[in-house]
Each structure stands twice: as structure tokens, then as C-alpha cells.
CSV table of C-alpha atoms and ligand atoms in Angstrom, one decimal:
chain,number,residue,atom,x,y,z
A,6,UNK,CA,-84.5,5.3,64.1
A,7,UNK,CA,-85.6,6.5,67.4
A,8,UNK,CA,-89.3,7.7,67.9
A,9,UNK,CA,-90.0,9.0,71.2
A,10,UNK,CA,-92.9,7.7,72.5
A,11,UNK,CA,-93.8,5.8,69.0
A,12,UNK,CA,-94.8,8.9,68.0
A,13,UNK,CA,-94.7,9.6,63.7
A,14,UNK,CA,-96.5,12.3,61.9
A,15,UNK,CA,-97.6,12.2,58.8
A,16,UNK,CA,-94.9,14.1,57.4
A,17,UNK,CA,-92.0,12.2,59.2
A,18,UNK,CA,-93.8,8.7,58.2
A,19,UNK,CA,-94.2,9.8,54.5
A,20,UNK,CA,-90.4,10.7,54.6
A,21,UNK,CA,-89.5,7.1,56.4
A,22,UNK,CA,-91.8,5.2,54.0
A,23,UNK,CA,-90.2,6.8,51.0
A,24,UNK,CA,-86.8,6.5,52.1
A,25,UNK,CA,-87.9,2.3,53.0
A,26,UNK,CA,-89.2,1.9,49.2
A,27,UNK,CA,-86.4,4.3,47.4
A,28,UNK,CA,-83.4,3.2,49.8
A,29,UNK,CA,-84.1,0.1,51.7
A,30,UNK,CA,-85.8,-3.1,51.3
A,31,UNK,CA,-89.2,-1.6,50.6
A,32,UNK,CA,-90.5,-2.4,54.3
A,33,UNK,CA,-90.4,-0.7,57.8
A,34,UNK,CA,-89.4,-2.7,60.7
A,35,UNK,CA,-91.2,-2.6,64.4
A,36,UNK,CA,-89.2,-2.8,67.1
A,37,UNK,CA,-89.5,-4.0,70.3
A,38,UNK,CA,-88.5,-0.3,71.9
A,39,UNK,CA,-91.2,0.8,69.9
A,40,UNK,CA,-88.5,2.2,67.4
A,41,UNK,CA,-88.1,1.7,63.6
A,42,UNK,CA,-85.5,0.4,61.0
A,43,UNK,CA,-84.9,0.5,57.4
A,44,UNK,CA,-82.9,-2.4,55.9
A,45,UNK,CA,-81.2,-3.4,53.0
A,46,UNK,CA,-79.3,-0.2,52.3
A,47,UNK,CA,-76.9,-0.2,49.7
A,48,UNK,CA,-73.4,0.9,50.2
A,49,UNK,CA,-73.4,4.8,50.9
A,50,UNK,CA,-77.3,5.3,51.4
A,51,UNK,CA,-77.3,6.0,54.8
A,52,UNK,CA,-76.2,9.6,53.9
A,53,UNK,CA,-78.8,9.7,52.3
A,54,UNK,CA,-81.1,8.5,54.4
A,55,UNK,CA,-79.9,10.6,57.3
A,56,UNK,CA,-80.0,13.4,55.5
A,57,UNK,CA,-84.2,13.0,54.7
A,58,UNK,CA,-84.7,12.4,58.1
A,59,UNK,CA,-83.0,14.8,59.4
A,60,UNK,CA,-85.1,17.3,57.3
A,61,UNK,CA,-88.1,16.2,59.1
A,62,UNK,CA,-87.1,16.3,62.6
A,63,UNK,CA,-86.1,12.2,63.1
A,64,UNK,CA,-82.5,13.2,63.8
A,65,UNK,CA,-82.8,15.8,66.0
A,66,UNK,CA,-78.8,15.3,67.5
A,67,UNK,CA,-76.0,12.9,65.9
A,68,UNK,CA,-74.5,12.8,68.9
A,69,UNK,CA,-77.7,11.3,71.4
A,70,UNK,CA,-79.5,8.8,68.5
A,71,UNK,CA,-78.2,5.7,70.5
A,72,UNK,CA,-80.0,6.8,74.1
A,73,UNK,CA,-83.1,8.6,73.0
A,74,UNK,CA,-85.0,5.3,74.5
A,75,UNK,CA,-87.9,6.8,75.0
A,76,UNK,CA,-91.4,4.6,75.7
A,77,UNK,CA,-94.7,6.2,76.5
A,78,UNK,CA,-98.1,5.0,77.0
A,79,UNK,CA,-99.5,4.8,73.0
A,80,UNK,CA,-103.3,5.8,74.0
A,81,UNK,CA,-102.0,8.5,77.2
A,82,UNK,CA,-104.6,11.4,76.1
A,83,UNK,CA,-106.8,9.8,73.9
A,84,UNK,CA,-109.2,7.2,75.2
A,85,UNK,CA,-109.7,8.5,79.0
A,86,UNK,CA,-107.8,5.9,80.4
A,87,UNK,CA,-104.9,6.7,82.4
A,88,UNK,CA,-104.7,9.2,85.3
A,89,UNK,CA,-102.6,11.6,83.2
A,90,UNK,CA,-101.4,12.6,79.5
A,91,UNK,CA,-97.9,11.9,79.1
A,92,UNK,CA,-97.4,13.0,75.3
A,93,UNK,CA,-95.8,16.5,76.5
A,94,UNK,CA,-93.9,14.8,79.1
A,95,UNK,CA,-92.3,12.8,76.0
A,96,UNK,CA,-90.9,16.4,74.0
A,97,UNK,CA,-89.6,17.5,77.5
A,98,UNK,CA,-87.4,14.5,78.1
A,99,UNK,CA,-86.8,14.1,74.6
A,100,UNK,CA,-85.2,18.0,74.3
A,101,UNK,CA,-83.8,17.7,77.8
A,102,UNK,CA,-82.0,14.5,77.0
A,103,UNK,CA,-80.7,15.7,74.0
A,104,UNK,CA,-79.6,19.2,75.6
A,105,UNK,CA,-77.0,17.6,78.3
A,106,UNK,CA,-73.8,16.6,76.4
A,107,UNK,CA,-72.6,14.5,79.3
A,108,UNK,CA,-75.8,12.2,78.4
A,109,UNK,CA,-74.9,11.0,75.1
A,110,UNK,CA,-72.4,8.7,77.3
A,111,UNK,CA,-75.2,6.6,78.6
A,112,UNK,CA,-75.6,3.0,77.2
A,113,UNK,CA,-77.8,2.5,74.3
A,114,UNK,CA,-79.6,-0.3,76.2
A,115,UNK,CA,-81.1,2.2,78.8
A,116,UNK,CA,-84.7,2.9,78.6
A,117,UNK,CA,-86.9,5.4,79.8
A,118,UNK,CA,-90.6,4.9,80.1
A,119,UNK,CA,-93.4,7.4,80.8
A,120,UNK,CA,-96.7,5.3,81.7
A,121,UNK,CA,-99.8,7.0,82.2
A,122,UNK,CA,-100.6,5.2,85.1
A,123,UNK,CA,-103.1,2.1,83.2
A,124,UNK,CA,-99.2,-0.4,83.4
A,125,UNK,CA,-98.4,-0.8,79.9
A,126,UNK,CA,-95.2,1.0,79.3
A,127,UNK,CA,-93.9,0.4,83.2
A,128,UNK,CA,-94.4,-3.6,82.5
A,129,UNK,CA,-91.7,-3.5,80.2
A,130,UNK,CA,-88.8,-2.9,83.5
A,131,UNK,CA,-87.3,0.2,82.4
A,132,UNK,CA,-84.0,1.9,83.4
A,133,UNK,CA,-85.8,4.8,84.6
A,134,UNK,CA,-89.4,5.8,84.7
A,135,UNK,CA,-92.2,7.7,85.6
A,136,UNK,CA,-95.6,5.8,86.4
A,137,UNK,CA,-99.1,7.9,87.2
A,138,UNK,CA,-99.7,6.8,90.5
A,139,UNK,CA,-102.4,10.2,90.8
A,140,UNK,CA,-103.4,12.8,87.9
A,141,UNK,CA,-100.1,15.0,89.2
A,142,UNK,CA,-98.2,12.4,90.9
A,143,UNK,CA,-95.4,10.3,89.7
A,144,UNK,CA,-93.8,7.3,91.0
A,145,UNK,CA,-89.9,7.6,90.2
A,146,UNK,CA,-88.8,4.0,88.8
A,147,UNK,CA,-85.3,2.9,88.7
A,148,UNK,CA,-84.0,-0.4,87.3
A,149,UNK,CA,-87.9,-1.7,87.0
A,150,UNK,CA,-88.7,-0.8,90.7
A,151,UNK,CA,-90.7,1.4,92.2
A,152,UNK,CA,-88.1,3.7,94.1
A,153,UNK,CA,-90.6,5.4,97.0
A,154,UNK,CA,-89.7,8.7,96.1
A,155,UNK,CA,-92.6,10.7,94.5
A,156,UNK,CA,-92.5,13.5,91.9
A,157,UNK,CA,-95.1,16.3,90.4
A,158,UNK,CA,-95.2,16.7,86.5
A,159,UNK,CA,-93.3,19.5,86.7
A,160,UNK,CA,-90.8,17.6,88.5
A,161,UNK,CA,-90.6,14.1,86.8
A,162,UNK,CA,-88.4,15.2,83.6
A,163,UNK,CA,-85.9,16.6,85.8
A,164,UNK,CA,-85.8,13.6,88.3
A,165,UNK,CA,-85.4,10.9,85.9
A,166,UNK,CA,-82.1,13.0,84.3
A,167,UNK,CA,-80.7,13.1,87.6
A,168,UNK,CA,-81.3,9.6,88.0
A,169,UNK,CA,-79.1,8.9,84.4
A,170,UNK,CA,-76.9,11.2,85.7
A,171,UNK,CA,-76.0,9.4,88.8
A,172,UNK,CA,-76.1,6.0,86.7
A,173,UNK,CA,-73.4,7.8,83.9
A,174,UNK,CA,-70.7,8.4,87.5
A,175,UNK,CA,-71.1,4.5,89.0
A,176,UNK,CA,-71.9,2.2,86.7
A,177,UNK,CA,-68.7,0.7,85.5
A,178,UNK,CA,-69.1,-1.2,83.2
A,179,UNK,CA,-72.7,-2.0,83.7
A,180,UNK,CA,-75.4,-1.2,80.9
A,181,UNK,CA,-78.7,-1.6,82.7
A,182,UNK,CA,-79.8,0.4,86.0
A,183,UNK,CA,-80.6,-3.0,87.5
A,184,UNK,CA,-77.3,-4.6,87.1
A,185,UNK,CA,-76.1,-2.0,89.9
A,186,UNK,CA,-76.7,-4.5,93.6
A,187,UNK,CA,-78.7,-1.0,94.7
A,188,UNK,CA,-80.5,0.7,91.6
A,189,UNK,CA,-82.5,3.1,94.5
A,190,UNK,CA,-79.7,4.2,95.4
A,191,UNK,CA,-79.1,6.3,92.7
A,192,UNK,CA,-82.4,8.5,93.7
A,193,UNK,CA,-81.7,11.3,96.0
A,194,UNK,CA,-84.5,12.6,98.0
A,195,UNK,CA,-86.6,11.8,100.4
A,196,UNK,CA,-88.5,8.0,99.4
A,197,UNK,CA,-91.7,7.0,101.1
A,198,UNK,CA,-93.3,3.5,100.5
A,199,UNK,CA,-93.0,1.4,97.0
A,200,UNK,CA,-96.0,0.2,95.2
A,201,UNK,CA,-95.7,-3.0,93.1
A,202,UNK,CA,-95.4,-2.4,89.7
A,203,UNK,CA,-97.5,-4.7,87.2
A,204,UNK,CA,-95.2,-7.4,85.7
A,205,UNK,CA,-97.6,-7.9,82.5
A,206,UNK,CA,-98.0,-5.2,80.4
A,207,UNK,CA,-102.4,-3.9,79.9
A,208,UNK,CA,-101.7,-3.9,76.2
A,209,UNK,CA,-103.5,-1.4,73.7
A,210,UNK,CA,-106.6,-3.5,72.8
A,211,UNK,CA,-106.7,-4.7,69.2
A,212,UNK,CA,-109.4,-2.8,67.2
A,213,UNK,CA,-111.4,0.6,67.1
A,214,UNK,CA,-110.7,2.2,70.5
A,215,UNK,CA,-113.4,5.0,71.7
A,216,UNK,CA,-111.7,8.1,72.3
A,217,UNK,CA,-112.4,10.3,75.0
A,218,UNK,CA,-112.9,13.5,72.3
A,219,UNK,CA,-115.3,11.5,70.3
A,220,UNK,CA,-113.1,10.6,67.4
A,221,UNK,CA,-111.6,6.7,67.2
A,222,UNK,CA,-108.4,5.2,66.9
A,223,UNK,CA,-107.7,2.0,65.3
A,224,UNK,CA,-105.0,-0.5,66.9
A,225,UNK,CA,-103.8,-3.2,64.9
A,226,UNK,CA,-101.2,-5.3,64.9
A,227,UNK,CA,-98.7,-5.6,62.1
A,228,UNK,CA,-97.9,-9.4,61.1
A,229,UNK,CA,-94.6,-10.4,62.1
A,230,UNK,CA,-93.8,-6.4,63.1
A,231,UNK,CA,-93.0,-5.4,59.4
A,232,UNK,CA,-95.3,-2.7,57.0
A,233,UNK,CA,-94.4,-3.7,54.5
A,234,UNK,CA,-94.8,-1.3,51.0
A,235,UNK,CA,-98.3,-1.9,50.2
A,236,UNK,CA,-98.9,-1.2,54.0
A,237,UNK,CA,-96.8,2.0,53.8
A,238,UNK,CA,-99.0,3.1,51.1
A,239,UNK,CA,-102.4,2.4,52.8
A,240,UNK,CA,-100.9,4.3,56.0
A,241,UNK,CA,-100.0,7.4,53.8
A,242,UNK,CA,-101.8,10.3,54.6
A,243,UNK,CA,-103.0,9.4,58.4
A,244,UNK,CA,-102.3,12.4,60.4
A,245,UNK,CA,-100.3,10.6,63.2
A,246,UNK,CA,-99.1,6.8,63.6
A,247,UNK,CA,-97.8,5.8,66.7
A,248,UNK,CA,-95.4,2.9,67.6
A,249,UNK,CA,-95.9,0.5,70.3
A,250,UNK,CA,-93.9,-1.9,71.6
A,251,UNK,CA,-95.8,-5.0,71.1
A,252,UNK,CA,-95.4,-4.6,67.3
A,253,UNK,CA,-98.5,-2.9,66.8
A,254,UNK,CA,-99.4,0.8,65.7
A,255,UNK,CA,-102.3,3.0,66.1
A,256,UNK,CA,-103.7,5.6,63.9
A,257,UNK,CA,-105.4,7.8,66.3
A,258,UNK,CA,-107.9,10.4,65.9
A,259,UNK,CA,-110.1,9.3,63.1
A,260,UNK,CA,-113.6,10.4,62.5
A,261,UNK,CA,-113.8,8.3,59.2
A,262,UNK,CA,-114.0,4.9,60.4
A,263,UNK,CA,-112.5,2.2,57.7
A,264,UNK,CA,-115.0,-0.6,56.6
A,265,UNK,CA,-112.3,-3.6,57.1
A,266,UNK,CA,-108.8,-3.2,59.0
A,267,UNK,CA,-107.1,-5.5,56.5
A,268,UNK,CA,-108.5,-3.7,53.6
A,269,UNK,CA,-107.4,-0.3,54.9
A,270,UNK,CA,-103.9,-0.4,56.0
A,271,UNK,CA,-103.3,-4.8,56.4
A,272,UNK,CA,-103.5,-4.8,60.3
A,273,UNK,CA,-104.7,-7.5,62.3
A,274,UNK,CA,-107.2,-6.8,65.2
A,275,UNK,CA,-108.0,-10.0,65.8
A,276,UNK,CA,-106.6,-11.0,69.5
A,277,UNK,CA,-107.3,-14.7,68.6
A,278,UNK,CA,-105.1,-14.6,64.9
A,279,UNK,CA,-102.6,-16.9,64.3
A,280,UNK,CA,-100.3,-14.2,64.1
A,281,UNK,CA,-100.6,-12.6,67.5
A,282,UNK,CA,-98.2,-13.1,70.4
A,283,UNK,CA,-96.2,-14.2,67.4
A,284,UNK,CA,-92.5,-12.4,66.6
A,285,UNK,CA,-89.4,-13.1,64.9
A,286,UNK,CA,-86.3,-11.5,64.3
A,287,UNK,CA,-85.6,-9.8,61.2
A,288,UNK,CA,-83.6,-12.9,59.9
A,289,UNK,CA,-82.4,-14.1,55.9
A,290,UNK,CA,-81.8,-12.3,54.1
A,291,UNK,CA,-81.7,-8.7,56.1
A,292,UNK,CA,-79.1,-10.6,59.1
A,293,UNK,CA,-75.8,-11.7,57.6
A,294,UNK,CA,-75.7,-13.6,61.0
A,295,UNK,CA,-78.8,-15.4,60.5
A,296,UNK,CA,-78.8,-19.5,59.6
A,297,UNK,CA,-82.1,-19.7,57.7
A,298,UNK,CA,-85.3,-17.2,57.0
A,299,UNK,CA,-86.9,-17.1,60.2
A,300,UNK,CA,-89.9,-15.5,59.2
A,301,UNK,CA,-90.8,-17.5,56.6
A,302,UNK,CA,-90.7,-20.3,58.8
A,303,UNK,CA,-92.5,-18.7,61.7
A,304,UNK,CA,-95.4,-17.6,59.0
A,305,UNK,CA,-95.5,-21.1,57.8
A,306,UNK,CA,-95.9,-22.9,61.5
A,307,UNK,CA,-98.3,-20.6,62.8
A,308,UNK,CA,-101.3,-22.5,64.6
A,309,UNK,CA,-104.2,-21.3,66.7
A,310,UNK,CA,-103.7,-21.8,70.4
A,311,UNK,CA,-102.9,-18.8,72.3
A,312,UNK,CA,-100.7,-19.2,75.4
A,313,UNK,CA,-97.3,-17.5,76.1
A,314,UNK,CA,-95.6,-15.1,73.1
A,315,UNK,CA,-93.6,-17.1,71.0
A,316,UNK,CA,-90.0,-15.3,69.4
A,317,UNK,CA,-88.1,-16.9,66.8
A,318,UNK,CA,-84.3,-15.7,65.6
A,319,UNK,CA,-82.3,-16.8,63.1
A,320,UNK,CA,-79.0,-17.1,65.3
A,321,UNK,CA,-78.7,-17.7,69.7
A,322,UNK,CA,-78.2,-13.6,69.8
A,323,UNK,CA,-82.0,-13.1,70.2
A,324,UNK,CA,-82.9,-10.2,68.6
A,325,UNK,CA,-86.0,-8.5,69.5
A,326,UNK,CA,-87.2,-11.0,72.2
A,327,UNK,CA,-90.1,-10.2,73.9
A,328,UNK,CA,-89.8,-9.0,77.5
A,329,UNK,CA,-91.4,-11.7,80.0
A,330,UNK,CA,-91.5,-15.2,79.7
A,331,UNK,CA,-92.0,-16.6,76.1
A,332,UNK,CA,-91.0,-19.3,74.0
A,333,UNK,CA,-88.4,-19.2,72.2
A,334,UNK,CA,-87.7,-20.6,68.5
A,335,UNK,CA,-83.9,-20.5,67.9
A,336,UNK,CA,-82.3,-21.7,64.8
A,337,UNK,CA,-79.1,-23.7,65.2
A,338,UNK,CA,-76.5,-25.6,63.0
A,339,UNK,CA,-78.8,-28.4,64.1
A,340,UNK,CA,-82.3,-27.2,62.8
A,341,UNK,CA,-84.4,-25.1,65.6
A,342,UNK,CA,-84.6,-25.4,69.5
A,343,UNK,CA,-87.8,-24.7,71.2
A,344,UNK,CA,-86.9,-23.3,74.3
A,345,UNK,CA,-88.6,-22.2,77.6
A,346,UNK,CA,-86.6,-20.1,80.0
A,347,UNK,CA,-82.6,-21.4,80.2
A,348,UNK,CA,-84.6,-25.3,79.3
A,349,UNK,CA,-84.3,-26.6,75.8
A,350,UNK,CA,-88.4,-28.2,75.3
A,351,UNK,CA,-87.8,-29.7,71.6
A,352,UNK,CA,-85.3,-30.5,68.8
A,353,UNK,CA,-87.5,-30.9,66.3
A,354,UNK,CA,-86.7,-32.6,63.0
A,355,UNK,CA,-88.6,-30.6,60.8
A,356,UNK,CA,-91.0,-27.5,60.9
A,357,UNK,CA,-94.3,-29.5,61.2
A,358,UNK,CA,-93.3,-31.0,64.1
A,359,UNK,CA,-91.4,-27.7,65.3
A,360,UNK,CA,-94.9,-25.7,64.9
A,361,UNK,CA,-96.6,-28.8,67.3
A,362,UNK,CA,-93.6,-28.3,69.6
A,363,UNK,CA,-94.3,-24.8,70.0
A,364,UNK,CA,-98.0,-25.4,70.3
A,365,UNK,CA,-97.5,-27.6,73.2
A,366,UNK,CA,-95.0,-25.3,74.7
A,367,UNK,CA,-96.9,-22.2,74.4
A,368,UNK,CA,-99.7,-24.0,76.1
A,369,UNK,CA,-97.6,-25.5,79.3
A,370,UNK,CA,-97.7,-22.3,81.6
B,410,LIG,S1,-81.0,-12.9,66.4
B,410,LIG,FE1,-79.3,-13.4,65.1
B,410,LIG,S2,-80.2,-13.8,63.1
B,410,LIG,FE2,-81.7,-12.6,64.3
B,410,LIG,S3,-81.3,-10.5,63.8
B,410,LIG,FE3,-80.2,-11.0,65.7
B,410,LIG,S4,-78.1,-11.5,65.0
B,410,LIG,FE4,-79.5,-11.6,63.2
């Protein structure tokens, strides 16, 4: 399921979490778009499931589900960072996206990004973008770079579709923006000077996060990037949960302040826990492609350390990988690869020495 700009209310997430526990495998999984998915559906339950969420406003056109790619800064409004609030920006794209037939032809690979101007969302190269460069001022990004050209507010929503637009007439058989040889090319208008965009996402920090109103929101990350059902339960009842990218939510807007994360709703806001920068695909038994249970093995290997993000998948399709450079955990006919870039670092025999391999790896950049 889609959510632009991460964004669940509490309606919407009680409808999701019900339909994980009654139709699905009980858990919700965090994607790396920021998106959801319920697996494990039997045979004929996706009527179903359509159907409920559909009735709360998560399937607002059959037709555009596949390209509502939509990524916005999780704390834009909240916690007086950023140069500007992007959350209406996020409904105007959303309805305007939806609203142009013609769009529903674009690949489901493109993203759209709406960064507030601190670089988290624009980190993350997307198709097209708009990234707060002033509190009314947008820089137009196509295909992860900073096109020159320039756009109000009032303008951006408007500029990006023109952008997709333009992408939809010559892009053969291309499925990014930056597979074309000149993605600014597709901007018309007159382009002044590019700014560099920042290649490394500023992440939500882990943890209670002052907001700007008073109030506090909590930012944890979820082990592994699946609630599962006792998770859903502690999360019932919050007024909004939002999605971020980096498989973590945040439950903005609280005046109650919980004692412990884990007790409350099983996040992690430790930045130094084993399990962050860690992610795996979703693996046995929910990927019929998968060779072994990747996540039971990446929860078993985990080891202090820090370094780059590691990624393991059950198959060489690589799920869910982490934008950036990382290490990567592949299972193979052979056992698991540990691999950095196109280089294959380790072949390890078994999982102790794969978690030391990773370890080392993790640690060499
Ligand atoms: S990487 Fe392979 S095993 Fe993992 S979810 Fe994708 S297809 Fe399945």
C-alpha cells in the first residue's frame, strides 16, 4: 500500500492493522519507499483487503496505486526544522497525480520526493523532486539532480507533473528519470545555477524529538522494518503514525510522554542498537523466491559495531536494499555472500563467521 508522505491516521492504521492480524500474516511490513505491505494472504483475500482500505481512503484510484511514489520529509511542520511544511504539498500531488489519466502510465519505480529543505528525503535520488532551498522557494530535481530551474509553492506541484509528463513521451523503455543521457532536459523553463544536493540522507533522530508547538514526537525504529501484532496493538489509538524510509516511524504530536519506548509500542531509539543500520528482505517464508529465512539469520548475527548499513535478501534480486553504499548479505545455493559494491568480501561457511565478515566489512569504509 502506498502512503504518501508515510503518512497513516489513526483510522487508516487501525483498518491496516486489522486487516494484517484478520487477513495476513499478523505483521505490517516497512518499506524502503516509506510504503507498507501485508503478507501472507490467503487465496481470494485481497478483495477483501482492498475493499477495507478502500473504505478508509488507502485506495484512493485502482488505476494510479503503482505510481503514487510519494516521499516527504517525516518531521516537515513539526519540530522547526526545515525552511518549509511540505505535508499540504503531499495532498496536492497526491490528488493531482491521481487526477491525470495519462499518469497512471508512468513506471512504478518513479519516485517523487518533497524535502523540506533539512536533505533527508532528496538524499534518497528521486525521479522528480522538490527540495526547500528558501521558505517559498523550490529547487526542481530531476533524475537526483538539481535541475537550476526554481519554483514557488504554488508552483512546485504543477512543475514536477510536467516534468512526469515529459518523462511519460521519451523514455522508451527506460524506468528511471536518470537512465535518460539528459534528465534536465525534460524541465522547460528558464534554469539558473544547480546547488549540490546532499548524498547522505539527515535522518529523523532516534528518540523524543521537541516539537516546535510544544508537544513531542517519538522516532523509533522498528527491528528489522516489521510491527509486528503486539506492536500493532501498542500503536493503536495514536492519532497519526508516519512512515519513513529508513524503517522507522514516528508518532507525532504527543503531550503524554511514554516512560520506556520498548514498553510503549517495541521501537528502538537507540542509535548504537545492534539492530540499526540493519535490514533484510522479507525472506522464508513470506518470498517463495527466497533460499533460507533471512531474517532469522540477520537477527541471530547482529553484533555491535556501527559502520555502513548492512541489507540481507534471501535471493540475488535484492529486495529492499538500502539506497547508498552498504553491505550486502546475499543468500546463495552456496550459503551467503558478503558483498560490497559489484566485489564479493566473504563466503562464509557458516553464520558466526558470516556475522564477523560483516563486522569487518561494515567497518572497512
Ligand atoms: S530479495 Fe529475493 S528472497 Fe528477498 S524478497 Fe526479493 S525475491 Fe524474495
Amino acid at each position: 500500500m502506498r502512503l504518501p508522505g508515510g503518512r497513516l491516521d489513526a483510522v487508516a492504521f487501525a483498518a491496516l492493522a486489522d486487516a494484517a492480524v484478520e487477513l495476513g500474516d499478523g505483521g505490517l511490513e516497512l518499506t524502503s519507499r516509506g510504503n507498507v505491505q501485508v503478507r501472507g494472504l490467503a487465496a481470494g483475500a485481497e478483495r477483501e483487503l482492498s475493499g477495507r482500505l478502500h473504505a478508509v481512503g488507502l485506495l484512493p484510484s485502482v488505476t494510479h496505486e503503482r505510481v503514487r511514489n510519494i516521499v516527504a520529509s517525516p518531521l516537515s511542520g513539526r519540530d522547526g526544522r526545515g525552511l518549509v511544511d511540505v505535508r499540504p504539498l503531499v495532498g496536492e500531488l497526491d490528488a493531482a497525480l491521481c487526477a491525470d489519466a495519462a499518469l497512471a502510465e508512468l513506471p512504478g519505480r518513479v519516485l517523487f520526493a518533497l524535502d523540506d529543505g533539512r536533505g533527508d528525503v532528496i538524499a534518497l535520488r528521486p525521479d522528480i523532486g522538490l527540495y526547500a532551498v528558501a521558505s517559498d522557494l523550490f529547487a526542481l530535481v530531476v533524475g537526483g539532480i538539481d535541475s537550476g530551474l526554481r519554483v514557488s509553492g504554488g508552483e512546485g506541484v504543477a512543475a514536477m507533473l510536467g516534468v512526469a509528463r515529459e518523462f511519460l513521451r521519451v523514455r522508451g523503455g527506460r524506468w528511471r528519470v536518470a537512465e535518460l543521457d539528459d534528465p534536465v532536459g525534460l524541465v522547460a523553463g528558464v534554469r539558473g545555477e544547480s546547488v549540490e544536493l546532499p548524498a547522505v540522507a539527515v535522518r529523523p533522530p532516534l528518540g523524543l524529538v521537541p516539537q516546535a508547538d510544544g508537544r513531542v514526537a517519538l522516532s523509533g525504529l522498528v527491528p528489522l522494518g516489521r510491527l509486528d501484532s503486539a506492536q500493532l496493538t501498542g500503536l493503536r489509538g495514536v492519532a497519526e503514525l508516519i512512515v519513513t524510509p529508513w524503517r522507522t516511524v514516528v508518532v507525532p504530536d504527543l503531550t503524554d510522554v511514554p516512560h520506556s519506548l520498548a514498553g510503549s509500542y517495541g521501537l528502538v531509539a537507540a542509535p548504537d542498537s545492534t539492530w540499526a543500520g540493519l535490514t533484510a528482505c522479507a525472506g522464508r517464508p513470506g518470498c517463495a523466491k527466497s533460499l533460507t529465512d533471512v531474517r532469522a539469520d540477520a537477527a541471530a548475527a547482529r553484533a555491535p559495531g556501527g559502520g555502513l548499513a548492512v541489507h540481507w535478501t534471501g535471493c540475488d534480486r535484492g529486495c529492499g536494499r538500502p539506497a547508498g553504499r552498504h553491505v550486502a548479505v546475499v543468500a546463495t545455493p552456496g550459503g551467503y555472500e558478503v558483498r560490497l559494491g559489484d566485489e564479493v568480501r566473504a563466503r562464509p561457511e557458516d553464520l558466526t563467521a558470516t556475522a564477523a565478515a560483516v563486522a569487518t566489512t561494515r567497518r572497512s569504509e
